[in-house]
mmCIF file of C-alpha atoms in Angstrom:
data_model
loop_
_atom_site.group_PDB
_atom_site.id
_atom_site.type_symbol
_atom_site.label_atom_id
_atom_site.label_comp_id
_atom_site.label_asym_id
_atom_site.label_seq_id
_atom_site.Cartn_x
_atom_site.Cartn_y
_atom_site.Cartn_z
ATOM 1 C CA MET A 1 -6.028 -13.232 -13.357
ATOM 2 C CA LEU A 2 -2.828 -12.356 -12.734
ATOM 3 C CA ALA A 3 -0.298 -10.669 -15.243
ATOM 4 C CA SER A 4 3.420 -11.564 -16.015
ATOM 5 C CA SER A 5 6.506 -10.331 -18.404
ATOM 6 C CA GLY A 6 10.072 -11.213 -19.215
ATOM 7 C CA ASP A 7 12.302 -10.830 -21.338
ATOM 8 C CA ASP A 8 10.591 -12.286 -24.198
ATOM 9 C CA GLY A 9 8.360 -10.226 -25.300
ATOM 10 C CA LEU A 10 5.650 -11.845 -24.266
ATOM 11 C CA ILE A 11 3.020 -11.067 -21.579
ATOM 12 C CA HIS A 12 1.188 -14.276 -19.903
ATOM 13 C CA LEU A 13 -2.044 -13.657 -18.726
ATOM 14 C CA TRP A 14 -2.605 -16.672 -15.986
ATOM 15 C CA ASP A 15 -6.100 -17.596 -13.825
ATOM 16 C CA VAL A 16 -5.769 -17.759 -10.620
ATOM 17 C CA GLY A 17 -8.262 -20.308 -9.538
ATOM 18 C CA THR A 18 -6.491 -23.204 -11.264
ATOM 19 C CA GLY A 19 -3.291 -21.517 -12.385
ATOM 20 C CA GLU A 20 -3.207 -22.580 -16.164
ATOM 21 C CA LEU A 21 -2.200 -19.996 -18.446
ATOM 22 C CA PHE A 22 -4.742 -18.959 -20.748
ATOM 23 C CA ASN A 23 -3.900 -16.637 -22.882
ATOM 24 C CA THR A 24 -0.615 -15.095 -23.981
ATOM 25 C CA LEU A 25 -0.482 -11.027 -25.479
ATOM 26 C CA SER A 26 2.339 -10.468 -28.139
ATOM 27 C CA GLU A 27 2.230 -7.867 -30.580
ATOM 28 C CA PRO A 28 4.294 -8.969 -34.122
ATOM 29 C CA GLY A 29 7.894 -8.054 -33.941
ATOM 30 C CA LEU A 30 8.280 -7.069 -29.763
ATOM 31 C CA GLU A 31 9.653 -10.186 -28.543
ATOM 32 C CA ALA A 32 12.752 -8.935 -31.089
ATOM 33 C CA THR A 33 12.696 -6.024 -28.985
ATOM 34 C CA GLY A 34 12.963 -7.389 -25.438
ATOM 35 C CA SER A 35 11.878 -7.211 -22.292
ATOM 36 C CA VAL A 36 8.564 -6.156 -21.913
ATOM 37 C CA VAL A 37 9.663 -4.384 -17.843
ATOM 38 C CA ALA A 38 5.850 -3.216 -15.771
ATOM 39 C CA ILE A 39 2.031 -4.359 -16.229
ATOM 40 C CA ALA A 40 -0.499 -2.269 -14.308
ATOM 41 C CA PHE A 41 -4.897 -3.143 -14.645
ATOM 42 C CA SER A 42 -6.546 -0.438 -15.335
ATOM 43 C CA PRO A 43 -9.069 0.353 -12.405
ATOM 44 C CA ASP A 44 -11.714 -2.091 -14.224
ATOM 45 C CA ASN A 45 -9.953 -4.013 -15.334
ATOM 46 C CA HIS A 46 -10.334 -4.101 -18.923
ATOM 47 C CA ILE A 47 -7.274 -2.952 -19.928
ATOM 48 C CA LEU A 48 -3.851 -3.794 -19.360
ATOM 49 C CA ALA A 49 -1.153 -1.382 -20.124
ATOM 50 C CA SER A 50 2.641 -3.063 -20.996
ATOM 51 C CA GLY A 51 5.970 -1.186 -20.920
ATOM 52 C CA SER A 52 9.329 -1.743 -22.026
ATOM 53 C CA ASN A 53 13.105 -1.436 -22.748
ATOM 54 C CA ASP A 54 11.844 -0.631 -26.515
ATOM 55 C CA LYS A 55 10.573 2.995 -25.308
ATOM 56 C CA THR A 56 6.655 2.211 -25.737
ATOM 57 C CA ILE A 57 3.813 1.309 -23.422
ATOM 58 C CA ARG A 58 1.020 -0.586 -25.042
ATOM 59 C CA LEU A 59 -2.514 -0.574 -24.136
ATOM 60 C CA TRP A 60 -3.532 -3.657 -24.066
ATOM 61 C CA ASN A 61 -8.469 -5.235 -23.965
ATOM 62 C CA LEU A 62 -8.839 -7.469 -22.299
ATOM 63 C CA HIS A 63 -11.756 -8.728 -23.834
ATOM 64 C CA ASP A 64 -10.747 -9.497 -27.218
ATOM 65 C CA TYR A 65 -7.082 -9.399 -26.080
ATOM 66 C CA ARG A 66 -6.108 -6.980 -28.934
ATOM 67 C CA LEU A 67 -3.744 -3.865 -28.934
ATOM 68 C CA VAL A 68 -5.406 -1.122 -28.628
ATOM 69 C CA HIS A 69 -3.071 1.934 -28.667
ATOM 70 C CA THR A 70 0.361 2.329 -28.175
ATOM 71 C CA LEU A 71 1.967 5.071 -26.518
ATOM 72 C CA ALA A 72 5.648 6.669 -27.215
ATOM 73 C CA ALA A 73 7.410 9.509 -26.109
ATOM 74 C CA HIS A 74 9.755 7.891 -23.373
ATOM 75 C CA THR A 75 13.850 8.046 -24.981
ATOM 76 C CA GLY A 76 14.501 5.283 -22.554
ATOM 77 C CA THR A 77 13.120 1.989 -20.823
ATOM 78 C CA VAL A 78 9.694 2.302 -19.458
ATOM 79 C CA THR A 79 10.769 1.877 -15.893
ATOM 80 C CA SER A 80 7.651 1.877 -14.381
ATOM 81 C CA ILE A 81 3.324 2.002 -14.865
ATOM 82 C CA VAL A 82 0.529 3.688 -12.533
ATOM 83 C CA MET A 83 -2.956 4.115 -13.299
ATOM 84 C CA ASN A 84 -5.332 6.256 -11.292
ATOM 85 C CA ARG A 85 -8.323 4.726 -9.996
ATOM 86 C CA LYS A 86 -10.337 7.900 -9.564
ATOM 87 C CA THR A 87 -10.079 9.683 -13.425
ATOM 88 C CA PRO A 88 -8.841 7.844 -17.324
ATOM 89 C CA THR A 89 -4.744 9.006 -15.990
ATOM 90 C CA LEU A 90 -2.033 6.740 -16.992
ATOM 91 C CA TYR A 91 1.214 7.321 -15.484
ATOM 92 C CA SER A 92 4.841 6.148 -16.876
ATOM 93 C CA ALA A 93 8.334 6.382 -15.869
ATOM 94 C CA SER A 94 11.235 5.885 -17.536
ATOM 95 C CA THR A 95 15.300 5.467 -17.236
ATOM 96 C CA ASP A 96 15.170 9.307 -19.574
ATOM 97 C CA GLY A 97 14.576 10.227 -16.181
ATOM 98 C CA THR A 98 10.729 12.088 -17.052
ATOM 99 C CA ILE A 99 7.671 10.571 -15.903
ATOM 100 C CA HIS A 100 4.387 11.179 -18.356
ATOM 101 C CA LEU A 101 0.700 10.633 -17.771
ATOM 102 C CA TRP A 102 -1.509 9.826 -20.545
ATOM 103 C CA ASP A 103 -5.204 9.619 -21.387
ATOM 104 C CA TRP A 104 -5.014 6.155 -21.322
ATOM 105 C CA GLN A 105 -8.526 5.549 -23.201
ATOM 106 C CA THR A 106 -7.570 7.878 -25.711
ATOM 107 C CA GLY A 107 -3.797 7.165 -26.370
ATOM 108 C CA THR A 108 -3.214 10.696 -25.974
ATOM 109 C CA LEU A 109 0.241 12.414 -23.415
ATOM 110 C CA GLN A 110 -1.344 15.016 -20.869
ATOM 111 C CA THR A 111 2.602 16.763 -19.822
ATOM 112 C CA LYS A 112 5.135 15.662 -18.837
ATOM 113 C CA LEU A 113 6.890 15.241 -15.502
ATOM 114 C CA ASP A 114 11.474 16.219 -15.182
ATOM 115 C CA LYS A 115 12.160 17.426 -12.237
ATOM 116 C CA GLY A 116 16.248 16.263 -12.930
ATOM 117 C CA GLN A 117 15.561 13.460 -10.567
ATOM 118 C CA GLY A 118 17.624 11.319 -13.284
ATOM 119 C CA LEU A 119 16.712 7.171 -14.100
ATOM 120 C CA ILE A 120 13.353 6.674 -12.744
ATOM 121 C CA LEU A 121 12.947 3.089 -10.587
ATOM 122 C CA SER A 122 9.217 3.494 -9.910
ATOM 123 C CA ILE A 123 6.659 5.772 -9.436
ATOM 124 C CA THR A 124 2.911 4.795 -7.207
ATOM 125 C CA ILE A 125 -0.201 6.798 -6.692
ATOM 126 C CA SER A 126 -1.789 6.936 -3.543
ATOM 127 C CA GLY A 127 -5.289 5.466 -3.306
ATOM 128 C CA ASP A 128 -7.261 8.949 -3.527
ATOM 129 C CA GLY A 129 -6.093 10.056 -6.940
ATOM 130 C CA GLN A 130 -3.312 13.078 -5.217
ATOM 131 C CA LEU A 131 -0.601 12.156 -4.502
ATOM 132 C CA LEU A 132 2.221 10.327 -7.394
ATOM 133 C CA ALA A 133 5.769 9.721 -5.744
ATOM 134 C CA SER A 134 8.861 8.277 -7.931
ATOM 135 C CA SER A 135 11.587 6.637 -6.778
ATOM 136 C CA GLY A 136 14.934 7.145 -8.591
ATOM 137 C CA ALA A 137 18.040 5.613 -8.898
ATOM 138 C CA ASP A 138 19.896 8.569 -6.882
ATOM 139 C CA GLY A 139 18.303 7.361 -3.734
ATOM 140 C CA ASN A 140 15.839 10.522 -3.387
ATOM 141 C CA ILE A 141 11.617 10.823 -3.628
ATOM 142 C CA GLN A 142 10.214 13.001 -5.080
ATOM 143 C CA VAL A 143 6.591 13.918 -4.588
ATOM 144 C CA TRP A 144 3.461 15.635 -6.621
ATOM 145 C CA HIS A 145 0.471 17.201 -6.118
ATOM 146 C CA GLN A 146 -2.617 15.768 -8.606
ATOM 147 C CA THR A 147 -5.137 18.157 -8.822
#
């Protein structure tokens, strides 16, 4: 399965083997709120996370294609999402300069990182889940050790 998103607020799910579109995820009104700018699969491929310029993250169940949680705590566009392979932690970055750590199974906010980096463009996590790195519009990269 491959997922794509764009300015229309929709998430398209594609069959990689055939190249065919087989489903579209949409919440009523999401199309009007703007672009889906970040997407990530859970390690077990059962959940898809989407981040939007409406400042939210949505978690979608990929078995029945329903919306499971809407996560709201950022005050700017969600620019990047990554899911930890070792723990049920979702990391979201935003133009508000923060990184939020969420429990993607319960939809609860665990903590907020704010190191004054300004607009955060991208985040990634190491394969062992121990390091989180962010790149900012200021040209700097910051690394956090996860415990």
